[in-house]
């Protein structure tokens, strides 16, 4: 997807998928913040805040997990994420403002991602069942506002979280969990998952 005419760039409603351990960080910062993809951002690469048009679940959002202090790793599916740490998403309506938001084919160039990382991103996404055509991103943080709706997965569907982010953080804190999440490329034992 690429259009040089801004009037032709109609976008769908988008979702930023996240999980219980990230909620307190999001609440403290008051915004969604772009992050790096690979082992470390190069000095010229910009982090990206990723969004997906997938209304069910963006499989690439699920990070590799360990429940035994890093002895073994697995990549959880949506039901497992719901049970283990809570699954959430921020919905951005099609008309809501989001500075610098563009399809993935453009944002990777703006962010100056390395060609090998782009190839790896697409290959691993497809391997996980994702559709890169669903991906959007921005290099700008997005303030939490009335334009974003926090939804939680209840085991069968997504629905708005009553009480919003503060209630979701409180529910996560009550779980009292200590489960590690990692990006597979950052953890040699988890590579290939």
mmCIF file of C-alpha atoms in Angstrom:
data_model
loop_
_atom_site.group_PDB
_atom_site.id
_atom_site.type_symbol
_atom_site.label_atom_id
_atom_site.label_comp_id
_atom_site.label_asym_id
_atom_site.label_seq_id
_atom_site.Cartn_x
_atom_site.Cartn_y
_atom_site.Cartn_z
ATOM 1 C CA UNK A 1 0.000 0.000 0.000
ATOM 2 C CA UNK A 2 1.503 3.283 -1.046
ATOM 3 C CA UNK A 3 -0.075 6.486 -2.139
ATOM 4 C CA UNK A 4 1.646 9.798 -2.753
ATOM 5 C CA UNK A 5 -1.720 11.554 -2.627
ATOM 6 C CA UNK A 6 -2.702 12.177 1.046
ATOM 7 C CA UNK A 7 -6.383 12.354 0.062
ATOM 8 C CA UNK A 8 -6.158 8.744 -1.163
ATOM 9 C CA UNK A 9 -4.731 7.451 2.118
ATOM 10 C CA UNK A 10 -7.894 6.235 3.769
ATOM 11 C CA UNK A 11 -7.072 4.162 6.791
ATOM 12 C CA UNK A 12 -9.171 1.709 8.769
ATOM 13 C CA UNK A 13 -9.666 1.672 12.528
ATOM 14 C CA UNK A 14 -6.373 0.496 14.007
ATOM 15 C CA UNK A 15 -5.339 -1.352 17.147
ATOM 16 C CA UNK A 16 -2.227 -1.227 19.307
ATOM 17 C CA UNK A 17 -2.123 -4.627 21.037
ATOM 18 C CA UNK A 18 -0.501 -4.793 24.478
ATOM 19 C CA UNK A 19 -0.490 -6.873 27.659
ATOM 20 C CA UNK A 20 -0.864 -6.562 31.417
ATOM 21 C CA UNK A 21 2.824 -5.913 32.250
ATOM 22 C CA UNK A 22 2.867 -2.882 29.922
ATOM 23 C CA UNK A 23 -0.225 -1.211 31.393
ATOM 24 C CA UNK A 24 1.441 0.407 34.457
ATOM 25 C CA UNK A 25 4.167 1.836 32.198
ATOM 26 C CA UNK A 26 1.566 3.240 29.810
ATOM 27 C CA UNK A 27 -0.434 4.718 32.678
ATOM 28 C CA UNK A 28 2.667 6.381 34.205
ATOM 29 C CA UNK A 29 3.793 7.877 30.902
ATOM 30 C CA UNK A 30 0.307 8.951 29.814
ATOM 31 C CA UNK A 31 1.054 7.929 26.244
ATOM 32 C CA UNK A 32 1.927 5.129 23.858
ATOM 33 C CA UNK A 33 5.632 5.291 23.060
ATOM 34 C CA UNK A 34 7.474 3.979 19.977
ATOM 35 C CA UNK A 35 10.008 1.170 20.581
ATOM 36 C CA UNK A 36 12.815 -0.475 18.612
ATOM 37 C CA UNK A 37 12.486 -3.764 16.763
ATOM 38 C CA UNK A 38 15.908 -5.387 16.701
ATOM 39 C CA UNK A 39 18.678 -6.103 19.166
ATOM 40 C CA UNK A 40 19.417 -2.401 19.470
ATOM 41 C CA UNK A 41 18.482 0.642 17.488
ATOM 42 C CA UNK A 42 21.280 1.894 15.311
ATOM 43 C CA UNK A 43 22.289 5.498 15.860
ATOM 44 C CA UNK A 44 20.241 6.490 12.822
ATOM 45 C CA UNK A 45 17.139 4.319 13.343
ATOM 46 C CA UNK A 46 13.982 5.722 14.941
ATOM 47 C CA UNK A 47 11.697 3.594 17.118
ATOM 48 C CA UNK A 48 8.174 2.828 15.839
ATOM 49 C CA UNK A 49 4.783 2.727 17.542
ATOM 50 C CA UNK A 50 3.061 -0.156 15.746
ATOM 51 C CA UNK A 51 -0.634 -0.438 14.908
ATOM 52 C CA UNK A 52 -2.607 -3.198 13.192
ATOM 53 C CA UNK A 53 -5.825 -3.246 11.192
ATOM 54 C CA UNK A 54 -6.365 -6.870 12.293
ATOM 55 C CA UNK A 55 -9.591 -6.744 14.312
ATOM 56 C CA UNK A 56 -9.092 -10.166 15.925
ATOM 57 C CA UNK A 57 -5.456 -10.203 17.083
ATOM 58 C CA UNK A 58 -2.061 -9.203 15.744
ATOM 59 C CA UNK A 59 0.058 -12.304 16.347
ATOM 60 C CA UNK A 60 3.317 -10.355 16.096
ATOM 61 C CA UNK A 61 2.356 -8.465 19.273
ATOM 62 C CA UNK A 62 2.784 -11.646 21.345
ATOM 63 C CA UNK A 63 6.314 -11.724 22.713
ATOM 64 C CA UNK A 64 8.182 -14.836 23.740
ATOM 65 C CA UNK A 65 7.597 -15.694 27.405
ATOM 66 C CA UNK A 66 9.255 -17.701 30.144
ATOM 67 C CA UNK A 67 7.579 -18.928 33.297
ATOM 68 C CA UNK A 68 10.678 -20.580 34.766
ATOM 69 C CA UNK A 69 13.238 -17.756 34.987
ATOM 70 C CA UNK A 70 14.473 -18.178 31.433
ATOM 71 C CA UNK A 71 15.040 -21.928 31.334
ATOM 72 C CA UNK A 72 12.389 -22.499 28.685
ATOM 73 C CA UNK A 73 10.482 -20.180 26.360
ATOM 74 C CA UNK A 74 7.234 -20.238 24.408
ATOM 75 C CA UNK A 75 5.212 -17.850 22.254
ATOM 76 C CA UNK A 76 1.704 -17.681 23.727
ATOM 77 C CA UNK A 77 -1.493 -17.419 21.717
ATOM 78 C CA UNK A 78 -4.330 -15.029 22.591
ATOM 79 C CA UNK A 79 -6.155 -17.377 25.034
ATOM 80 C CA UNK A 80 -2.874 -18.063 26.870
ATOM 81 C CA UNK A 81 -2.052 -14.358 27.035
ATOM 82 C CA UNK A 82 -5.499 -13.641 28.425
ATOM 83 C CA UNK A 83 -5.076 -16.263 31.146
ATOM 84 C CA UNK A 84 -1.449 -15.530 32.002
ATOM 85 C CA UNK A 85 -1.062 -11.739 31.877
ATOM 86 C CA UNK A 86 -4.168 -10.162 30.376
ATOM 87 C CA UNK A 87 -4.576 -9.100 26.734
ATOM 88 C CA UNK A 88 -5.509 -5.531 25.830
ATOM 89 C CA UNK A 89 -5.607 -3.206 22.863
ATOM 90 C CA UNK A 90 -5.993 0.490 22.266
ATOM 91 C CA UNK A 91 -8.416 1.217 19.446
ATOM 92 C CA UNK A 92 -7.807 4.257 17.250
ATOM 93 C CA UNK A 93 -10.811 5.125 15.091
ATOM 94 C CA UNK A 94 -10.309 5.699 11.373
ATOM 95 C CA UNK A 95 -10.883 9.443 11.805
ATOM 96 C CA UNK A 96 -8.819 9.976 14.971
ATOM 97 C CA UNK A 97 -5.616 12.009 14.697
ATOM 98 C CA UNK A 98 -2.298 10.232 15.003
ATOM 99 C CA UNK A 99 0.777 12.273 13.994
ATOM 100 C CA UNK A 100 2.979 10.651 11.356
ATOM 101 C CA UNK A 101 0.841 7.514 10.998
ATOM 102 C CA UNK A 102 1.509 5.633 7.757
ATOM 103 C CA UNK A 103 1.450 2.107 6.271
ATOM 104 C CA UNK A 104 4.357 -0.156 7.203
ATOM 105 C CA UNK A 105 6.015 0.105 3.790
ATOM 106 C CA UNK A 106 6.483 3.825 4.406
ATOM 107 C CA UNK A 107 7.157 3.921 8.160
ATOM 108 C CA UNK A 108 10.110 1.519 7.908
ATOM 109 C CA UNK A 109 11.753 3.974 5.495
ATOM 110 C CA UNK A 110 10.962 6.998 7.663
ATOM 111 C CA UNK A 111 12.342 5.122 10.694
ATOM 112 C CA UNK A 112 15.439 4.171 8.669
ATOM 113 C CA UNK A 113 15.148 0.491 9.561
ATOM 114 C CA UNK A 114 17.952 -1.704 8.307
ATOM 115 C CA UNK A 115 16.960 -3.767 5.233
ATOM 116 C CA UNK A 116 17.807 -7.020 7.074
ATOM 117 C CA UNK A 117 15.513 -6.058 9.948
ATOM 118 C CA UNK A 118 12.704 -5.251 7.522
ATOM 119 C CA UNK A 119 13.156 -8.635 5.830
ATOM 120 C CA UNK A 120 13.204 -10.367 9.229
ATOM 121 C CA UNK A 121 10.150 -8.454 10.418
ATOM 122 C CA UNK A 122 8.102 -9.463 7.379
ATOM 123 C CA UNK A 123 9.338 -13.078 7.342
ATOM 124 C CA UNK A 124 8.675 -13.640 11.049
ATOM 125 C CA UNK A 125 5.303 -11.899 10.816
ATOM 126 C CA UNK A 126 4.185 -14.110 7.938
ATOM 127 C CA UNK A 127 5.496 -17.194 9.760
ATOM 128 C CA UNK A 128 3.298 -16.237 12.719
ATOM 129 C CA UNK A 129 0.241 -15.846 10.460
ATOM 130 C CA UNK A 130 0.247 -12.041 10.325
ATOM 131 C CA UNK A 131 -0.531 -9.990 7.236
ATOM 132 C CA UNK A 132 1.929 -7.123 6.758
ATOM 133 C CA UNK A 133 -0.741 -5.239 4.790
ATOM 134 C CA UNK A 134 -2.451 -4.749 8.198
ATOM 135 C CA UNK A 135 0.563 -2.973 9.717
ATOM 136 C CA UNK A 136 0.758 0.767 10.306
ATOM 137 C CA UNK A 137 3.148 2.812 12.404
ATOM 138 C CA UNK A 138 4.369 6.188 13.552
ATOM 139 C CA UNK A 139 7.637 7.406 15.016
ATOM 140 C CA UNK A 140 5.759 9.836 17.274
ATOM 141 C CA UNK A 141 4.414 9.081 20.756
ATOM 142 C CA UNK A 142 0.634 9.264 21.032
ATOM 143 C CA UNK A 143 -0.907 10.888 24.092
ATOM 144 C CA UNK A 144 -3.710 8.938 25.752
ATOM 145 C CA UNK A 145 -6.911 10.790 24.924
ATOM 146 C CA UNK A 146 -10.575 10.463 24.126
ATOM 147 C CA UNK A 147 -9.492 9.260 20.681
ATOM 148 C CA UNK A 148 -8.261 5.962 22.145
ATOM 149 C CA UNK A 149 -10.472 3.258 23.601
ATOM 150 C CA UNK A 150 -8.872 0.598 25.828
ATOM 151 C CA UNK A 151 -10.376 -2.825 25.179
ATOM 152 C CA UNK A 152 -9.708 -6.096 26.954
ATOM 153 C CA UNK A 153 -10.015 -9.689 25.756
ATOM 154 C CA UNK A 154 -12.504 -11.562 27.948
ATOM 155 C CA UNK A 155 -11.820 -15.012 26.529
ATOM 156 C CA UNK A 156 -14.257 -14.734 23.644
ATOM 157 C CA UNK A 157 -14.320 -11.123 22.417
ATOM 158 C CA UNK A 158 -12.843 -7.645 22.761
ATOM 159 C CA UNK A 159 -14.813 -5.064 24.717
ATOM 160 C CA UNK A 160 -14.145 -1.678 26.347
ATOM 161 C CA UNK A 161 -12.587 -1.956 29.824
ATOM 162 C CA UNK A 162 -15.007 -0.506 32.409
ATOM 163 C CA UNK A 163 -13.050 2.143 34.297
ATOM 164 C CA UNK A 164 -10.459 2.361 31.517
ATOM 165 C CA UNK A 165 -6.713 2.155 32.030
ATOM 166 C CA UNK A 166 -6.695 2.725 35.828
ATOM 167 C CA UNK A 167 -9.087 -0.220 36.313
ATOM 168 C CA UNK A 168 -7.029 -2.445 33.985
ATOM 169 C CA UNK A 169 -3.809 -1.589 35.871
ATOM 170 C CA UNK A 170 -5.492 -2.372 39.174
ATOM 171 C CA UNK A 171 -6.753 -5.725 37.850
ATOM 172 C CA UNK A 172 -3.271 -6.594 36.590
ATOM 173 C CA UNK A 173 -1.662 -5.626 39.908
ATOM 174 C CA UNK A 174 -4.113 -7.914 41.747
ATOM 175 C CA UNK A 175 -2.817 -10.823 39.642
ATOM 176 C CA UNK A 176 0.577 -10.462 41.394
ATOM 177 C CA UNK A 177 2.507 -11.926 38.481
ATOM 178 C CA UNK A 178 6.191 -12.186 37.737
ATOM 179 C CA UNK A 179 6.266 -13.591 34.221
ATOM 180 C CA UNK A 180 8.983 -12.430 31.863
ATOM 181 C CA UNK A 181 8.335 -11.301 28.304
ATOM 182 C CA UNK A 182 11.077 -10.817 25.765
ATOM 183 C CA UNK A 183 11.668 -10.286 22.094
ATOM 184 C CA UNK A 184 13.085 -13.528 20.732
ATOM 185 C CA UNK A 185 15.947 -11.745 18.976
ATOM 186 C CA UNK A 186 17.087 -10.355 22.339
ATOM 187 C CA UNK A 187 17.251 -13.743 24.031
ATOM 188 C CA UNK A 188 19.432 -16.407 22.374
ATOM 189 C CA UNK A 189 17.535 -19.254 24.067
ATOM 190 C CA UNK A 190 14.257 -17.968 22.608
ATOM 191 C CA UNK A 191 15.347 -17.413 19.010
ATOM 192 C CA UNK A 192 13.286 -19.213 16.429
ATOM 193 C CA UNK A 193 10.044 -18.993 18.410
#
